[in-house]
Amino acid sequence: MKSNILELKPSIPSLLRTIDQELGHLNNFIDIQAVFLFRIDGYVLKSHYSTNRSNNLLHVIGWVKQIISKTMEELQRGSRSVKYDKEINVNESIPVYFYRAGQSSILVTFLRSKANTGLMEIEMSRTAKRLSYIIDNFDSLEV
Amino acid sequence: MINASVGLFINHDLNYATQKALEQAEAKLDGDPSLILYFTGTHLGGSQTYDRALRIIKQKYPRIPLAGCSGIGICDKHDYGLKGAGILLVTGITARTSLIKRFRIGTSLKARKIRRNCNKINRIEKKRGSNTTFLFFPPGLGFPKFLINLLNHKIEGFNPFFPLNNRIWRLFPLLSKLSGKFAGFAMDIAGIGISYSAAWPLFSQLYEDGIHFTGTFGTDPLTMNKSYQFSNFKAYKDSLVYVSISSPFLHFTSQTDSGAQIIPQKTFDLDSYLNGGFIPRIRKKWGKLALLELFDMEKTPEILEECIQRYFYYHPFRPLCVIDNSNNQNIYCLAVNPNLNHALITAPNQVAKQLIKTSRNRLNAYICDQSSQTIESLLKETLSKQVSKNTLFGLFFDCGNRAMIIGDRFDQYSKVYADNLNIPYLVVISGGEINSQTFPIVNMSLISSLAHGTINSP
């Protein structure tokens, strides 16, 4: 993965690989349960999650699909991010973050219930910024 | 010729990150380095992970002194993140590194040795017409795994702090004092907690000796595992690493910037104190209750809930400014834990004891406000004041608590550094900052340590 995004090689496979690596990098943090890149119509473009907990997360994914277009409106009005605490069972709720990743996609992350959200916001916003750069410049970066 | 360059690479694979960071730094460097400063985020796998990464640097520069530590994160002009490696290479200086293993056992003897060594280096270099600064990397906050699990509320229905919640701590301050001493001693032996109080006398004495120093305690708030200190291509736990940087063509400055605003109406004092940061009684009430009243938060549990989520284990939510005898502002952190009736303070015992109402040398302290906006605007001020056209390179030790407050705005925050600094620099995000001043250890602050060229520099 390139640290300096400006050094990216302008070819479609390398850009797609970089998007995947960026999401993988975020998913590797112990405080993060799952990372998704959604298209604004609710279609999942890319996902990273642990299969151990995927059952618990399925209904959260369904809920995300329902609210994603409204959240995009919110993000387009200038919000940096949108955060919800989503209840997954009686005793547990997890923080769900939405970040704008370019004009047409949204980065959605499910954190662990007692995650250090302050520090994770640093990494999530960094990933969103890098994804925005790739997605918005996809046409110009293309060979 | 003095020259410095920075390489930074963010990645979970520390070996890869180190290799790339080194390549970046080398590409911008003119000549062979005389010192390597190496900082990392916190990576899984213990000392072996760091040792393997350090071997990559050793293969290229086996004889160059290296120092550094692991912390929360790193940032430079181009990138920032919580995992990866940052390298600062400096040429044309004289550097010496030293390692003190198991720093918290027999601290007074070890501190005496360090002080003697620092004074000796300072004297020798002064005779040669050189200026010297020291960088210190003492052991940071760390807890064993079973204690982390307890603090992490992993055992349902069990309160790990139940012995501390007994009212005898509130009613008998003398008992607090004695038990606190014993607990502090046991924690130092086991290397639990943080070494602020152990390191305080050393830094106070060095400041009195007129030695210039800065540094940071490596801390990882995500896992609360012990951090590592790096000395000459090996990683150590519970150790203190320090490095001297000397040159006749450099002079060094440092400054503490809190990014906090005092609320003058909200004064703060304690009724009793238990070593290790526990405050059983404030204004004749349980510490936690009194603190929540002071913050007007006793009737807003949802705000407390948000703080609990944002700050793991210990839940700091307001900075405390302690005014020392030289009228400087020193920031520490006040916190609560949902399972504990005591309030918590991150100040070293030496400072916290001076906040007790009945103390002979009582210091004034005030609750402060610290937000991402105050942090950002004060950073701009600090950088523009400190940096001149002669500034050659810089190291910034920024508190992890500030990074947590900034959160989403960190991209903007890192741009403030980039826009105001036209020099190679590295920001190390960590916990507990060290600067040569009356109160040498502070929290929630930014220490800027800069090297400037002198008039006779080549």
PDB file of C-alpha atoms in Angstrom, chain A:
ATOM      1  CA  MET A   1       0.000   0.000   0.000  1.00  0.00           C
ATOM      2  CA  LYS A   2       1.350   3.416  -0.914  1.00  0.00           C
ATOM      3  CA  SER A   3       1.644   5.794   1.998  1.00  0.00           C
ATOM      4  CA  ASN A   4       1.683   8.864  -0.184  1.00  0.00           C
ATOM      5  CA  ILE A   5      -1.438   8.678  -2.264  1.00  0.00           C
ATOM      6  CA  LEU A   6      -0.004  11.020  -4.894  1.00  0.00           C
ATOM      7  CA  GLU A   7       2.477   8.285  -5.822  1.00  0.00           C
ATOM      8  CA  LEU A   8      -0.308   5.964  -7.002  1.00  0.00           C
ATOM      9  CA  LYS A   9       0.223   4.268 -10.342  1.00  0.00           C
ATOM     10  CA  PRO A  10      -2.619   5.333 -12.639  1.00  0.00           C
ATOM     11  CA  SER A  11      -4.039   1.992 -13.704  1.00  0.00           C
ATOM     12  CA  ILE A  12      -7.480   0.516 -12.906  1.00  0.00           C
ATOM     13  CA  PRO A  13      -6.277  -2.763 -11.331  1.00  0.00           C
ATOM     14  CA  SER A  14      -3.804  -0.935  -9.098  1.00  0.00           C
ATOM     15  CA  LEU A  15      -6.473   1.565  -8.028  1.00  0.00           C
ATOM     16  CA  LEU A  16      -8.942  -1.208  -7.202  1.00  0.00           C
ATOM     17  CA  ARG A  17      -6.228  -3.024  -5.285  1.00  0.00           C
ATOM     18  CA  THR A  18      -5.441   0.157  -3.365  1.00  0.00           C
ATOM     19  CA  ILE A  19      -9.124   0.599  -2.413  1.00  0.00           C
ATOM     20  CA  ASP A  20      -9.125  -2.980  -1.128  1.00  0.00           C
ATOM     21  CA  GLN A  21      -5.890  -2.452   0.792  1.00  0.00           C
ATOM     22  CA  GLU A  22      -7.160   0.761   2.357  1.00  0.00           C
ATOM     23  CA  LEU A  23     -10.281  -1.015   3.620  1.00  0.00           C
ATOM     24  CA  GLY A  24      -8.176  -3.972   4.805  1.00  0.00           C
ATOM     25  CA  HIS A  25      -5.871  -1.625   6.700  1.00  0.00           C
ATOM     26  CA  LEU A  26      -8.846  -0.161   8.581  1.00  0.00           C
ATOM     27  CA  ASN A  27     -10.362  -3.579   9.268  1.00  0.00           C
ATOM     28  CA  ASN A  28      -7.100  -4.764  10.865  1.00  0.00           C
ATOM     29  CA  PHE A  29      -7.656  -2.595  13.951  1.00  0.00           C
ATOM     30  CA  ILE A  30      -8.937  -4.623  16.887  1.00  0.00           C
ATOM     31  CA  ASP A  31     -11.584  -2.000  17.640  1.00  0.00           C
ATOM     32  CA  ILE A  32     -13.162  -2.367  14.200  1.00  0.00           C
ATOM     33  CA  GLN A  33     -15.595  -5.187  13.426  1.00  0.00           C
ATOM     34  CA  ALA A  34     -16.424  -4.559   9.796  1.00  0.00           C
ATOM     35  CA  VAL A  35     -15.739  -2.097   7.007  1.00  0.00           C
ATOM     36  CA  PHE A  36     -17.969  -1.549   3.955  1.00  0.00           C
ATOM     37  CA  LEU A  37     -17.817   0.650   0.921  1.00  0.00           C
ATOM     38  CA  PHE A  38     -21.397   1.374  -0.148  1.00  0.00           C
ATOM     39  CA  ARG A  39     -22.659   2.964  -3.340  1.00  0.00           C
ATOM     40  CA  ILE A  40     -25.236   5.665  -2.503  1.00  0.00           C
ATOM     41  CA  ASP A  41     -28.106   3.426  -3.683  1.00  0.00           C
ATOM     42  CA  GLY A  42     -27.198   0.881  -0.983  1.00  0.00           C
ATOM     43  CA  TYR A  43     -25.183  -1.540  -3.143  1.00  0.00           C
ATOM     44  CA  VAL A  44     -22.120  -2.935  -1.329  1.00  0.00           C
ATOM     45  CA  LEU A  45     -19.007  -2.367  -3.440  1.00  0.00           C
ATOM     46  CA  LYS A  46     -16.419  -3.852  -1.087  1.00  0.00           C
ATOM     47  CA  SER A  47     -16.479  -5.320   2.399  1.00  0.00           C
ATOM     48  CA  HIS A  48     -14.058  -6.536   5.068  1.00  0.00           C
ATOM     49  CA  TYR A  49     -15.335  -8.313   8.179  1.00  0.00           C
ATOM     50  CA  SER A  50     -14.621 -11.225  10.468  1.00  0.00           C
ATOM     51  CA  THR A  51     -16.768 -14.267   9.652  1.00  0.00           C
ATOM     52  CA  ASN A  52     -17.042 -15.112  13.383  1.00  0.00           C
ATOM     53  CA  ARG A  53     -19.459 -12.292  14.019  1.00  0.00           C
ATOM     54  CA  SER A  54     -21.076 -11.888  10.621  1.00  0.00           C
ATOM     55  CA  ASN A  55     -24.467 -13.285  11.806  1.00  0.00           C
ATOM     56  CA  ASN A  56     -24.816 -10.549  14.407  1.00  0.00           C
ATOM     57  CA  LEU A  57     -23.945  -7.928  11.857  1.00  0.00           C
ATOM     58  CA  LEU A  58     -26.378  -8.979   9.127  1.00  0.00           C
ATOM     59  CA  HIS A  59     -29.332  -7.028  10.456  1.00  0.00           C
ATOM     60  CA  VAL A  60     -27.108  -3.979  10.988  1.00  0.00           C
ATOM     61  CA  ILE A  61     -26.123  -4.182   7.308  1.00  0.00           C
ATOM     62  CA  GLY A  62     -29.833  -4.330   6.373  1.00  0.00           C
ATOM     63  CA  TRP A  63     -30.486  -1.243   8.507  1.00  0.00           C
ATOM     64  CA  VAL A  64     -27.552   0.597   6.897  1.00  0.00           C
ATOM     65  CA  LYS A  65     -28.994  -0.109   3.428  1.00  0.00           C
ATOM     66  CA  GLN A  66     -32.297   1.480   4.470  1.00  0.00           C
ATOM     67  CA  ILE A  67     -30.797   4.722   5.733  1.00  0.00           C
ATOM     68  CA  ILE A  68     -27.804   5.134   3.429  1.00  0.00           C
ATOM     69  CA  SER A  69     -29.332   7.605   0.954  1.00  0.00           C
ATOM     70  CA  LYS A  70     -30.571   9.865   3.778  1.00  0.00           C
ATOM     71  CA  THR A  71     -27.147   9.716   5.391  1.00  0.00           C
ATOM     72  CA  MET A  72     -25.549  10.716   2.087  1.00  0.00           C
ATOM     73  CA  GLU A  73     -27.782  13.806   2.006  1.00  0.00           C
ATOM     74  CA  GLU A  74     -26.579  14.632   5.492  1.00  0.00           C
ATOM     75  CA  LEU A  75     -22.944  14.177   4.473  1.00  0.00           C
ATOM     76  CA  GLN A  76     -23.393  16.278   1.322  1.00  0.00           C
ATOM     77  CA  ARG A  77     -24.674  19.146   3.448  1.00  0.00           C
ATOM     78  CA  GLY A  78     -21.226  19.366   4.991  1.00  0.00           C
ATOM     79  CA  SER A  79     -21.133  16.933   7.938  1.00  0.00           C
ATOM     80  CA  ARG A  80     -17.712  15.399   8.397  1.00  0.00           C
ATOM     81  CA  SER A  81     -19.204  12.102   9.513  1.00  0.00           C
ATOM     82  CA  VAL A  82     -22.433  10.662  10.847  1.00  0.00           C
ATOM     83  CA  LYS A  83     -22.414   8.373  13.862  1.00  0.00           C
ATOM     84  CA  TYR A  84     -25.174   6.105  15.178  1.00  0.00           C
ATOM     85  CA  ASP A  85     -25.236   3.749  18.151  1.00  0.00           C
ATOM     86  CA  LYS A  86     -27.035   0.697  16.778  1.00  0.00           C
ATOM     87  CA  GLU A  87     -28.449  -1.824  19.235  1.00  0.00           C
ATOM     88  CA  ILE A  88     -27.493  -5.359  18.225  1.00  0.00           C
ATOM     89  CA  ASN A  89     -28.964  -7.115  21.252  1.00  0.00           C
ATOM     90  CA  VAL A  90     -30.518  -6.171  24.603  1.00  0.00           C
ATOM     91  CA  ASN A  91     -27.210  -5.422  26.338  1.00  0.00           C
ATOM     92  CA  GLU A  92     -25.051  -4.332  23.454  1.00  0.00           C
ATOM     93  CA  SER A  93     -25.010  -1.516  20.975  1.00  0.00           C
ATOM     94  CA  ILE A  94     -22.237  -0.763  18.525  1.00  0.00           C
ATOM     95  CA  PRO A  95     -21.069   2.567  17.090  1.00  0.00           C
ATOM     96  CA  VAL A  96     -21.657   2.767  13.329  1.00  0.00           C
ATOM     97  CA  TYR A  97     -19.836   5.519  11.407  1.00  0.00           C
ATOM     98  CA  PHE A  98     -20.621   6.892   7.950  1.00  0.00           C
ATOM     99  CA  TYR A  99     -17.992   8.848   6.010  1.00  0.00           C
ATOM    100  CA  ARG A 100     -18.273  10.324   2.556  1.00  0.00           C
ATOM    101  CA  ALA A 101     -15.849   8.592   0.184  1.00  0.00           C
ATOM    102  CA  GLY A 102     -16.017  10.624  -3.002  1.00  0.00           C
ATOM    103  CA  GLN A 103     -19.170  11.836  -4.759  1.00  0.00           C
ATOM    104  CA  SER A 104     -20.856   8.491  -5.129  1.00  0.00           C
ATOM    105  CA  SER A 105     -19.870   6.215  -2.259  1.00  0.00           C
ATOM    106  CA  ILE A 106     -19.911   6.000   1.512  1.00  0.00           C
ATOM    107  CA  LEU A 107     -17.473   4.322   3.870  1.00  0.00           C
ATOM    108  CA  VAL A 108     -19.348   2.548   6.668  1.00  0.00           C
ATOM    109  CA  THR A 109     -17.547   1.081   9.686  1.00  0.00           C
ATOM    110  CA  PHE A 110     -18.928  -1.001  12.537  1.00  0.00           C
ATOM    111  CA  LEU A 111     -16.876  -0.614  15.702  1.00  0.00           C
ATOM    112  CA  ARG A 112     -16.764  -2.846  18.761  1.00  0.00           C
ATOM    113  CA  SER A 113     -19.124  -1.774  21.524  1.00  0.00           C
ATOM    114  CA  LYS A 114     -16.360  -0.413  23.765  1.00  0.00           C
ATOM    115  CA  ALA A 115     -14.051   0.840  21.061  1.00  0.00           C
ATOM    116  CA  ASN A 116     -11.900   3.905  21.527  1.00  0.00           C
ATOM    117  CA  THR A 117     -13.897   5.970  19.083  1.00  0.00           C
ATOM    118  CA  GLY A 118     -11.684   9.048  19.504  1.00  0.00           C
ATOM    119  CA  LEU A 119      -8.610   7.312  18.122  1.00  0.00           C
ATOM    120  CA  MET A 120     -10.507   5.258  15.578  1.00  0.00           C
ATOM    121  CA  GLU A 121     -11.984   8.458  14.115  1.00  0.00           C
ATOM    122  CA  ILE A 122      -8.435   9.462  13.153  1.00  0.00           C
ATOM    123  CA  GLU A 123      -7.928   6.299  11.112  1.00  0.00           C
ATOM    124  CA  MET A 124     -11.470   6.229   9.677  1.00  0.00           C
ATOM    125  CA  SER A 125     -11.284   9.821   8.467  1.00  0.00           C
ATOM    126  CA  ARG A 126      -7.838   9.112   6.986  1.00  0.00           C
ATOM    127  CA  THR A 127      -9.165   6.112   5.047  1.00  0.00           C
ATOM    128  CA  ALA A 128     -12.217   8.111   3.874  1.00  0.00           C
ATOM    129  CA  LYS A 129      -9.947  10.887   2.614  1.00  0.00           C
ATOM    130  CA  ARG A 130      -7.737   8.469   0.702  1.00  0.00           C
ATOM    131  CA  LEU A 131     -10.726   6.652  -0.790  1.00  0.00           C
ATOM    132  CA  SER A 132     -12.253   9.993  -1.815  1.00  0.00           C
ATOM    133  CA  TYR A 133      -9.069  10.878  -3.654  1.00  0.00           C
ATOM    134  CA  ILE A 134      -9.045   7.573  -5.561  1.00  0.00           C
ATOM    135  CA  ILE A 135     -12.769   7.495  -6.360  1.00  0.00           C
ATOM    136  CA  ASP A 136     -13.104  11.155  -7.386  1.00  0.00           C
ATOM    137  CA  ASN A 137     -10.010  11.001  -9.591  1.00  0.00           C
ATOM    138  CA  PHE A 138     -10.735   7.578 -11.016  1.00  0.00           C
ATOM    139  CA  ASP A 139     -11.321   8.874 -14.553  1.00  0.00           C
ATOM    140  CA  SER A 140      -8.301  11.134 -14.629  1.00  0.00           C
ATOM    141  CA  LEU A 141      -6.050   8.473 -13.061  1.00  0.00           C
ATOM    142  CA  GLU A 142      -7.142   5.883 -15.605  1.00  0.00           C
ATOM    143  CA  VAL A 143      -4.639   5.013 -18.350  1.00  0.00           C
TER     144      VAL A 143
END
